[in-house]
PDB file of C-alpha atoms in Angstrom:
ATOM      1  CA  MET A 272      81.211 104.074 119.855  1.00  0.00           C
ATOM      2  CA  GLY A 273      83.655 102.714 117.212  1.00  0.00           C
ATOM      3  CA  THR A 274      84.389  99.576 115.265  1.00  0.00           C
ATOM      4  CA  ALA A 275      86.070  96.172 116.400  1.00  0.00           C
ATOM      5  CA  LEU A 276      87.527  93.660 114.094  1.00  0.00           C
ATOM      6  CA  ILE A 277      87.541  90.247 115.817  1.00  0.00           C
ATOM      7  CA  THR A 278      89.579  87.153 114.417  1.00  0.00           C
ATOM      8  CA  GLY A 279      88.107  83.761 115.492  1.00  0.00           C
ATOM      9  CA  ALA A 280      84.798  85.471 116.028  1.00  0.00           C
ATOM     10  CA  THR A 281      82.250  82.561 115.705  1.00  0.00           C
ATOM     11  CA  SER A 282      82.857  80.682 119.082  1.00  0.00           C
ATOM     12  CA  GLY A 283      84.358  80.860 122.695  1.00  0.00           C
ATOM     13  CA  ILE A 284      86.471  83.849 123.559  1.00  0.00           C
ATOM     14  CA  GLY A 285      86.165  85.570 120.077  1.00  0.00           C
ATOM     15  CA  ARG A 286      82.434  85.155 120.224  1.00  0.00           C
ATOM     16  CA  GLU A 287      82.195  86.709 123.719  1.00  0.00           C
ATOM     17  CA  PHE A 288      84.262  89.601 122.587  1.00  0.00           C
ATOM     18  CA  CYS A 289      81.662  90.094 119.795  1.00  0.00           C
ATOM     19  CA  TRP A 290      78.877  90.256 122.383  1.00  0.00           C
ATOM     20  CA  GLN A 291      80.520  92.338 125.033  1.00  0.00           C
ATOM     21  CA  LEU A 292      81.848  94.879 122.661  1.00  0.00           C
ATOM     22  CA  SER A 293      78.446  95.129 120.688  1.00  0.00           C
ATOM     23  CA  ASN A 294      76.790  95.529 124.011  1.00  0.00           C
ATOM     24  CA  ALA A 295      78.937  98.536 124.713  1.00  0.00           C
ATOM     25  CA  GLY A 296      77.705  99.855 121.274  1.00  0.00           C
ATOM     26  CA  HIS A 297      80.687  98.953 119.149  1.00  0.00           C
ATOM     27  CA  ASN A 298      80.045  98.061 115.306  1.00  0.00           C
ATOM     28  CA  LEU A 299      81.860  94.879 114.518  1.00  0.00           C
ATOM     29  CA  VAL A 300      83.944  93.409 111.565  1.00  0.00           C
ATOM     30  CA  ILE A 301      83.925  89.543 112.280  1.00  0.00           C
ATOM     31  CA  VAL A 302      86.371  87.244 110.825  1.00  0.00           C
ATOM     32  CA  ALA A 303      86.383  83.505 110.764  1.00  0.00           C
ATOM     33  CA  ARG A 304      86.508  80.789 107.942  1.00  0.00           C
ATOM     34  CA  ASP A 305      82.785  79.525 108.259  1.00  0.00           C
ATOM     35  CA  ARG A 306      80.479  81.875 106.217  1.00  0.00           C
ATOM     36  CA  ASP A 307      77.246  80.476 107.732  1.00  0.00           C
ATOM     37  CA  ARG A 308      78.220  80.627 111.250  1.00  0.00           C
ATOM     38  CA  LEU A 309      79.460  84.204 110.602  1.00  0.00           C
ATOM     39  CA  GLU A 310      76.171  85.202 109.001  1.00  0.00           C
ATOM     40  CA  GLU A 311      74.099  83.580 111.942  1.00  0.00           C
ATOM     41  CA  LEU A 312      76.205  85.431 114.633  1.00  0.00           C
ATOM     42  CA  ALA A 313      75.928  88.750 112.756  1.00  0.00           C
ATOM     43  CA  ASP A 314      72.227  88.401 112.441  1.00  0.00           C
ATOM     44  CA  ASN A 315      71.888  87.789 116.212  1.00  0.00           C
ATOM     45  CA  VAL A 316      74.093  90.782 117.102  1.00  0.00           C
ATOM     46  CA  ARG A 317      72.287  93.148 114.864  1.00  0.00           C
ATOM     47  CA  ARG A 318      69.114  92.252 116.168  1.00  0.00           C
ATOM     48  CA  VAL A 319      69.946  92.274 119.960  1.00  0.00           C
ATOM     49  CA  ASN A 320      72.437  95.260 119.695  1.00  0.00           C
ATOM     50  CA  ARG A 321      71.279  97.340 116.837  1.00  0.00           C
ATOM     51  CA  VAL A 322      74.800  97.779 115.461  1.00  0.00           C
ATOM     52  CA  THR A 323      76.432  97.254 112.156  1.00  0.00           C
ATOM     53  CA  VAL A 324      78.216  94.109 111.659  1.00  0.00           C
ATOM     54  CA  GLU A 325      80.517  93.243 108.738  1.00  0.00           C
ATOM     55  CA  VAL A 326      80.885  89.642 107.815  1.00  0.00           C
ATOM     56  CA  PHE A 327      84.435  88.635 106.646  1.00  0.00           C
ATOM     57  CA  ASP A 328      84.908  85.134 105.801  1.00  0.00           C
ATOM     58  CA  ALA A 329      88.877  84.552 105.664  1.00  0.00           C
ATOM     59  CA  ASP A 330      91.241  81.684 106.276  1.00  0.00           C
ATOM     60  CA  LEU A 331      94.118  83.710 107.899  1.00  0.00           C
ATOM     61  CA  ALA A 332      96.543  81.044 106.680  1.00  0.00           C
ATOM     62  CA  GLU A 333      95.794  81.878 103.232  1.00  0.00           C
ATOM     63  CA  PRO A 334      97.982  84.728 101.890  1.00  0.00           C
ATOM     64  CA  ALA A 335      95.259  86.436  99.888  1.00  0.00           C
ATOM     65  CA  GLU A 336      92.867  86.212 102.457  1.00  0.00           C
ATOM     66  CA  LEU A 337      94.948  87.430 105.165  1.00  0.00           C
ATOM     67  CA  ALA A 338      95.887  90.353 102.914  1.00  0.00           C
ATOM     68  CA  ALA A 339      92.358  91.282 102.301  1.00  0.00           C
ATOM     69  CA  VAL A 340      91.760  91.437 106.193  1.00  0.00           C
ATOM     70  CA  CYS A 341      94.864  93.544 106.570  1.00  0.00           C
ATOM     71  CA  ARG A 342      93.435  95.990 103.735  1.00  0.00           C
ATOM     72  CA  ARG A 343      90.485  96.355 105.803  1.00  0.00           C
ATOM     73  CA  LEU A 344      92.596  97.247 108.997  1.00  0.00           C
ATOM     74  CA  SER A 345      94.259  99.724 106.837  1.00  0.00           C
ATOM     75  CA  VAL A 346      91.273 101.869 106.240  1.00  0.00           C
ATOM     76  CA  ASN A 347      91.941 105.077 107.916  1.00  0.00           C
ATOM     77  CA  GLY A 348      88.947 107.253 106.520  1.00  0.00           C
ATOM     78  CA  SER A 349      90.917 108.892 103.959  1.00  0.00           C
ATOM     79  CA  ASP A 350      90.337 108.939 100.159  1.00  0.00           C
ATOM     80  CA  GLU A 351      93.007 106.375  99.672  1.00  0.00           C
ATOM     81  CA  ASP A 352      91.804 103.150 101.114  1.00  0.00           C
ATOM     82  CA  GLY A 353      93.005 100.587  98.875  1.00  0.00           C
ATOM     83  CA  GLY A 354      89.916 100.070  96.881  1.00  0.00           C
ATOM     84  CA  PHE A 355      87.406  99.942  99.877  1.00  0.00           C
ATOM     85  CA  ASP A 356      84.236 101.691 100.116  1.00  0.00           C
ATOM     86  CA  GLY A 357      85.051 105.136 101.431  1.00  0.00           C
ATOM     87  CA  GLU A 358      82.044 105.038 103.710  1.00  0.00           C
ATOM     88  CA  LEU A 359      83.852 102.058 105.740  1.00  0.00           C
ATOM     89  CA  ALA A 360      84.828 103.184 109.096  1.00  0.00           C
ATOM     90  CA  PRO A 361      88.352 102.731 110.557  1.00  0.00           C
ATOM     91  CA  VAL A 362      88.907  99.747 113.054  1.00  0.00           C
ATOM     92  CA  ASP A 363      89.325 101.192 116.464  1.00  0.00           C
ATOM     93  CA  ILE A 364      89.634  97.928 118.282  1.00  0.00           C
ATOM     94  CA  LEU A 365      91.550  94.734 116.908  1.00  0.00           C
ATOM     95  CA  VAL A 366      91.194  91.454 118.812  1.00  0.00           C
ATOM     96  CA  ASN A 367      93.517  88.634 117.450  1.00  0.00           C
ATOM     97  CA  ASN A 368      91.833  85.608 118.916  1.00  0.00           C
ATOM     98  CA  ALA A 369      91.849  83.036 115.990  1.00  0.00           C
ATOM     99  CA  GLY A 370      93.917  79.744 117.118  1.00  0.00           C
ATOM    100  CA  PHE A 371      93.452  76.238 117.719  1.00  0.00           C
ATOM    101  CA  GLY A 372      95.160  73.152 119.630  1.00  0.00           C
ATOM    102  CA  PHE A 373      97.070  70.605 117.485  1.00  0.00           C
ATOM    103  CA  GLY A 374      95.488  67.588 119.020  1.00  0.00           C
ATOM    104  CA  THR A 375      98.844  65.744 119.073  1.00  0.00           C
ATOM    105  CA  SER A 376     102.461  66.050 119.814  1.00  0.00           C
ATOM    106  CA  PHE A 377     104.595  67.769 117.325  1.00  0.00           C
ATOM    107  CA  LEU A 378     106.449  64.743 115.746  1.00  0.00           C
ATOM    108  CA  LYS A 379     103.308  62.690 115.465  1.00  0.00           C
ATOM    109  CA  ASP A 380     101.480  65.329 113.699  1.00  0.00           C
ATOM    110  CA  ASP A 381     101.208  66.150 109.911  1.00  0.00           C
ATOM    111  CA  PHE A 382     103.934  68.773 109.236  1.00  0.00           C
ATOM    112  CA  GLU A 383     101.558  70.784 107.188  1.00  0.00           C
ATOM    113  CA  ASN A 384      99.274  71.208 110.027  1.00  0.00           C
ATOM    114  CA  GLN A 385     101.960  72.492 112.087  1.00  0.00           C
ATOM    115  CA  LEU A 386     102.695  75.203 109.414  1.00  0.00           C
ATOM    116  CA  TYR A 387      99.225  75.905 109.252  1.00  0.00           C
ATOM    117  CA  GLY A 388      99.166  76.634 113.133  1.00  0.00           C
ATOM    118  CA  LEU A 389     102.101  78.863 112.813  1.00  0.00           C
ATOM    119  CA  ASP A 390     100.642  80.909 109.964  1.00  0.00           C
ATOM    120  CA  VAL A 391      97.311  81.345 111.912  1.00  0.00           C
ATOM    121  CA  MET A 392      98.751  82.145 115.333  1.00  0.00           C
ATOM    122  CA  VAL A 393     101.915  83.832 114.533  1.00  0.00           C
ATOM    123  CA  ARG A 394     102.191  85.266 110.870  1.00  0.00           C
ATOM    124  CA  ALA A 395      98.620  86.393 110.995  1.00  0.00           C
ATOM    125  CA  VAL A 396      98.883  88.199 114.358  1.00  0.00           C
ATOM    126  CA  MET A 397     102.167  89.993 112.997  1.00  0.00           C
ATOM    127  CA  ALA A 398     100.569  91.078 109.777  1.00  0.00           C
ATOM    128  CA  THR A 399      97.251  92.379 111.330  1.00  0.00           C
ATOM    129  CA  CYS A 400      99.104  94.127 113.995  1.00  0.00           C
ATOM    130  CA  TYR A 401     101.399  95.774 111.632  1.00  0.00           C
ATOM    131  CA  TYR A 402      98.449  97.094 109.524  1.00  0.00           C
ATOM    132  CA  ALA A 403      96.380  98.160 112.507  1.00  0.00           C
ATOM    133  CA  GLY A 404      99.122  99.592 114.411  1.00  0.00           C
ATOM    134  CA  ARG A 405     100.252 101.858 111.456  1.00  0.00           C
ATOM    135  CA  GLN A 406      96.360 102.984 110.889  1.00  0.00           C
ATOM    136  CA  MET A 407      95.892 103.524 114.524  1.00  0.00           C
ATOM    137  CA  GLN A 408      99.005 105.341 115.115  1.00  0.00           C
ATOM    138  CA  GLU A 409      98.553 107.681 112.242  1.00  0.00           C
ATOM    139  CA  ARG A 410      94.890 108.524 113.804  1.00  0.00           C
ATOM    140  CA  GLY A 411      96.399 108.832 117.252  1.00  0.00           C
ATOM    141  CA  SER A 412      94.225 106.090 118.955  1.00  0.00           C
ATOM    142  CA  GLY A 413      93.052 102.614 118.965  1.00  0.00           C
ATOM    143  CA  THR A 414      93.423  99.355 120.909  1.00  0.00           C
ATOM    144  CA  ILE A 415      95.085  96.049 120.012  1.00  0.00           C
ATOM    145  CA  ILE A 416      94.218  92.997 121.995  1.00  0.00           C
ATOM    146  CA  ASN A 417      96.271  89.610 121.374  1.00  0.00           C
ATOM    147  CA  ILE A 418      95.074  86.373 123.023  1.00  0.00           C
ATOM    148  CA  SER A 419      97.928  84.381 124.248  1.00  0.00           C
ATOM    149  CA  SER A 420      97.806  81.631 126.941  1.00  0.00           C
ATOM    150  CA  VAL A 421      99.141  80.865 130.461  1.00  0.00           C
ATOM    151  CA  ALA A 422     100.535  77.838 128.391  1.00  0.00           C
ATOM    152  CA  ALA A 423     103.121  80.352 127.016  1.00  0.00           C
ATOM    153  CA  ASP A 424     105.884  79.359 129.505  1.00  0.00           C
ATOM    154  CA  THR A 425     105.389  75.862 129.938  1.00  0.00           C
ATOM    155  CA  GLY A 426     107.007  74.370 127.013  1.00  0.00           C
ATOM    156  CA  MET A 427     104.273  72.250 125.899  1.00  0.00           C
ATOM    157  CA  GLY A 428     105.094  71.964 122.296  1.00  0.00           C
ATOM    158  CA  PRO A 429     104.475  74.146 119.350  1.00  0.00           C
ATOM    159  CA  TYR A 430     101.199  75.769 120.709  1.00  0.00           C
ATOM    160  CA  SER A 431     103.033  77.005 123.653  1.00  0.00           C
ATOM    161  CA  ALA A 432     105.892  78.454 121.567  1.00  0.00           C
ATOM    162  CA  HIS A 433     103.421  80.139 119.326  1.00  0.00           C
ATOM    163  CA  LYS A 434     101.747  81.838 122.342  1.00  0.00           C
ATOM    164  CA  GLY A 435     105.219  82.704 124.022  1.00  0.00           C
ATOM    165  CA  TRP A 436     105.961  84.750 120.869  1.00  0.00           C
ATOM    166  CA  VAL A 437     102.557  86.474 120.735  1.00  0.00           C
ATOM    167  CA  ARG A 438     103.228  87.687 124.561  1.00  0.00           C
ATOM    168  CA  ALA A 439     106.830  88.794 123.625  1.00  0.00           C
ATOM    169  CA  PHE A 440     105.800  90.514 120.485  1.00  0.00           C
ATOM    170  CA  SER A 441     102.852  92.283 122.262  1.00  0.00           C
ATOM    171  CA  GLU A 442     105.110  93.534 124.823  1.00  0.00           C
ATOM    172  CA  GLY A 443     107.440  95.094 122.276  1.00  0.00           C
ATOM    173  CA  LEU A 444     104.462  96.544 120.500  1.00  0.00           C
ATOM    174  CA  HIS A 445     103.000  97.962 123.725  1.00  0.00           C
ATOM    175  CA  GLU A 446     106.429  99.682 124.365  1.00  0.00           C
ATOM    176  CA  GLU A 447     106.779 100.967 120.779  1.00  0.00           C
ATOM    177  CA  LEU A 448     103.420 102.540 120.896  1.00  0.00           C
ATOM    178  CA  GLN A 449     103.759 104.386 124.263  1.00  0.00           C
ATOM    179  CA  GLY A 450     102.701 107.928 123.923  1.00  0.00           C
ATOM    180  CA  SER A 451     100.863 107.226 120.610  1.00  0.00           C
ATOM    181  CA  GLY A 452      97.452 107.042 121.774  1.00  0.00           C
ATOM    182  CA  VAL A 453      97.360 103.301 120.868  1.00  0.00           C
ATOM    183  CA  LYS A 454      97.030 100.740 123.722  1.00  0.00           C
ATOM    184  CA  VAL A 455      98.213  97.052 123.373  1.00  0.00           C
ATOM    185  CA  VAL A 456      97.425  94.398 125.671  1.00  0.00           C
ATOM    186  CA  CYS A 457      98.297  90.720 125.677  1.00  0.00           C
ATOM    187  CA  SER A 458      95.725  88.504 127.476  1.00  0.00           C
ATOM    188  CA  MET A 459      96.864  84.977 128.792  1.00  0.00           C
ATOM    189  CA  PRO A 460      93.748  83.148 129.774  1.00  0.00           C
ATOM    190  CA  GLY A 461      93.901  79.630 131.528  1.00  0.00           C
ATOM    191  CA  LEU A 462      91.578  76.681 130.723  1.00  0.00           C
ATOM    192  CA  THR A 463      88.313  78.296 129.309  1.00  0.00           C
ATOM    193  CA  HIS A 464      85.065  76.452 128.506  1.00  0.00           C
ATOM    194  CA  THR A 465      85.032  77.030 124.773  1.00  0.00           C
ATOM    195  CA  ASP A 466      84.976  74.764 121.502  1.00  0.00           C
ATOM    196  CA  PHE A 467      88.676  75.381 121.530  1.00  0.00           C
ATOM    197  CA  HIS A 468      89.317  73.029 124.353  1.00  0.00           C
ATOM    198  CA  ARG A 469      86.400  70.620 123.488  1.00  0.00           C
ATOM    199  CA  ARG A 470      88.142  70.093 119.982  1.00  0.00           C
ATOM    200  CA  SER A 471      91.635  69.731 121.547  1.00  0.00           C
ATOM    201  CA  GLN A 472      90.844  67.045 124.097  1.00  0.00           C
ATOM    202  CA  GLY A 473      92.683  64.256 121.768  1.00  0.00           C
ATOM    203  CA  GLY A 474      95.787  66.368 122.495  1.00  0.00           C
ATOM    204  CA  GLY A 475      95.631  65.476 126.246  1.00  0.00           C
ATOM    205  CA  PHE A 476      94.090  68.312 128.262  1.00  0.00           C
ATOM    206  CA  GLY A 477      93.152  65.310 130.662  1.00  0.00           C
ATOM    207  CA  ASN A 478      90.281  65.970 132.857  1.00  0.00           C
ATOM    208  CA  PRO A 479      91.099  68.948 135.022  1.00  0.00           C
ATOM    209  CA  PRO A 480      88.836  69.738 138.104  1.00  0.00           C
ATOM    210  CA  GLU A 481      86.007  72.247 137.501  1.00  0.00           C
ATOM    211  CA  MET A 482      87.677  74.776 139.704  1.00  0.00           C
ATOM    212  CA  MET A 483      90.427  75.139 136.924  1.00  0.00           C
ATOM    213  CA  TRP A 484      88.067  76.205 134.296  1.00  0.00           C
ATOM    214  CA  MET A 485      87.062  79.867 133.511  1.00  0.00           C
ATOM    215  CA  ASN A 486      84.091  80.970 131.293  1.00  0.00           C
ATOM    216  CA  PRO A 487      84.595  83.223 128.325  1.00  0.00           C
ATOM    217  CA  ASN A 488      82.726  86.018 129.913  1.00  0.00           C
ATOM    218  CA  GLN A 489      85.344  86.555 132.799  1.00  0.00           C
ATOM    219  CA  VAL A 490      88.121  86.216 130.075  1.00  0.00           C
ATOM    220  CA  VAL A 491      86.855  88.911 128.008  1.00  0.00           C
ATOM    221  CA  LYS A 492      85.724  91.167 130.841  1.00  0.00           C
ATOM    222  CA  GLU A 493      89.090  91.205 132.659  1.00  0.00           C
ATOM    223  CA  THR A 494      90.779  91.789 129.081  1.00  0.00           C
ATOM    224  CA  LEU A 495      88.707  94.683 128.221  1.00  0.00           C
ATOM    225  CA  GLU A 496      89.305  96.250 131.620  1.00  0.00           C
ATOM    226  CA  ALA A 497      93.086  95.935 131.173  1.00  0.00           C
ATOM    227  CA  ALA A 498      92.996  97.170 127.726  1.00  0.00           C
ATOM    228  CA  GLN A 499      91.310 100.521 129.262  1.00  0.00           C
ATOM    229  CA  ARG A 500      94.311 100.656 131.480  1.00  0.00           C
ATOM    230  CA  ASN A 501      96.580 100.214 128.870  1.00  0.00           C
ATOM    231  CA  GLN A 502      98.085  97.242 130.844  1.00  0.00           C
ATOM    232  CA  ALA A 503     100.495  95.249 128.757  1.00  0.00           C
ATOM    233  CA  LEU A 504      99.665  91.995 130.130  1.00  0.00           C
ATOM    234  CA  VAL A 505      96.699  90.345 132.018  1.00  0.00           C
ATOM    235  CA  THR A 506      96.091  87.074 133.278  1.00  0.00           C
ATOM    236  CA  PRO A 507      92.330  86.514 133.922  1.00  0.00           C
ATOM    237  CA  SER A 508      91.241  85.195 137.336  1.00  0.00           C
ATOM    238  CA  LEU A 509      93.227  84.951 140.355  1.00  0.00           C
ATOM    239  CA  ARG A 510      93.978  81.453 140.332  1.00  0.00           C
ATOM    240  CA  TYR A 511      95.600  81.654 136.947  1.00  0.00           C
ATOM    241  CA  LYS A 512      97.448  84.869 137.988  1.00  0.00           C
ATOM    242  CA  VAL A 513      99.020  82.792 140.839  1.00  0.00           C
ATOM    243  CA  ILE A 514     100.042  79.866 138.381  1.00  0.00           C
ATOM    244  CA  TYR A 515     101.312  82.301 135.826  1.00  0.00           C
ATOM    245  CA  HIS A 516     103.665  84.005 138.387  1.00  0.00           C
ATOM    246  CA  ALA A 517     104.598  80.803 139.811  1.00  0.00           C
ATOM    247  CA  GLN A 518     105.798  79.208 136.704  1.00  0.00           C
ATOM    248  CA  ARG A 519     107.583  82.461 135.844  1.00  0.00           C
ATOM    249  CA  ILE A 520     109.761  82.326 138.826  1.00  0.00           C
ATOM    250  CA  ALA A 521     110.362  78.594 139.196  1.00  0.00           C
ATOM    251  CA  PRO A 522     113.524  77.145 137.787  1.00  0.00           C
ATOM    252  CA  ARG A 523     112.858  75.965 134.335  1.00  0.00           C
ATOM    253  CA  SER A 524     113.928  72.500 135.151  1.00  0.00           C
ATOM    254  CA  VAL A 525     111.126  72.408 137.855  1.00  0.00           C
ATOM    255  CA  VAL A 526     108.513  73.671 135.092  1.00  0.00           C
ATOM    256  CA  ARG A 527     109.892  71.208 132.507  1.00  0.00           C
ATOM    257  CA  ALA A 528     109.623  68.239 135.043  1.00  0.00           C
ATOM    258  CA  VAL A 529     106.065  69.174 136.027  1.00  0.00           C
ATOM    259  CA  VAL A 530     104.993  69.640 132.382  1.00  0.00           C
ATOM    260  CA  ASN A 531     106.459  66.278 131.193  1.00  0.00           C
ATOM    261  CA  ARG A 532     104.368  64.513 133.700  1.00  0.00           C
ATOM    262  CA  LEU A 533     101.190  66.007 132.084  1.00  0.00           C
ATOM    263  CA  PRO A 534      99.553  64.880 128.693  1.00  0.00           C
ATOM    264  CA  HIS A 535      99.921  67.680 126.296  1.00  0.00           C
ATOM    265  CA  SER A 536     100.279  68.467 122.684  1.00  0.00           C
TER     266      SER A 536
END
């Protein structure tokens, strides 16, 4: 049906995108840092769904490796594809999912770690959207999915700031590409059972009740449905839709007061 490139593909929401998109017949380009985990995922997807899977190990904070991913996104099927094999298919769907929690507050963290997060969750999103967006606009079709978070409006440190940027940037790109045939959706999931949250527990997610957690299947399903509708913003699950809209309309002083009483990074 097409080719989808997914960053942060080896676990959680990214891994679920790989399965749901390949289930629907899409070929994949899977991007993450861990080559072994990528190969394992690729072998499983090929065996189950009989699709083509390109393995692309890259650290999106490294300029040369990010540039290589962007060159892959620039492939448009012409004879001038920047040194790539002319048989490579253009990417029809870009999923920007790579990200991580810092595990500590801003001033207690190592500054280099904070810069690394900025590169992965902001700079890489801008770069991949630029090259994918131009290629898709030229061909008159495509879909860009950027993963933000309900934390985007909470003021919970740099992670919230990065995700707030992703949401605002995605809305602008959605409007810029209206009428071009290219769809842009920003998904803002809440707490989801993934390695992301398990790794970030030291950052103070506390111990939320089970009713507050979603599973990756629901997040990806609702996000892909929103992309089909070319819906600019989607918050998967009814409970998080209520939470998201409540924090958008509440006075910022109230949001800050509530957030200040929560452990966070």
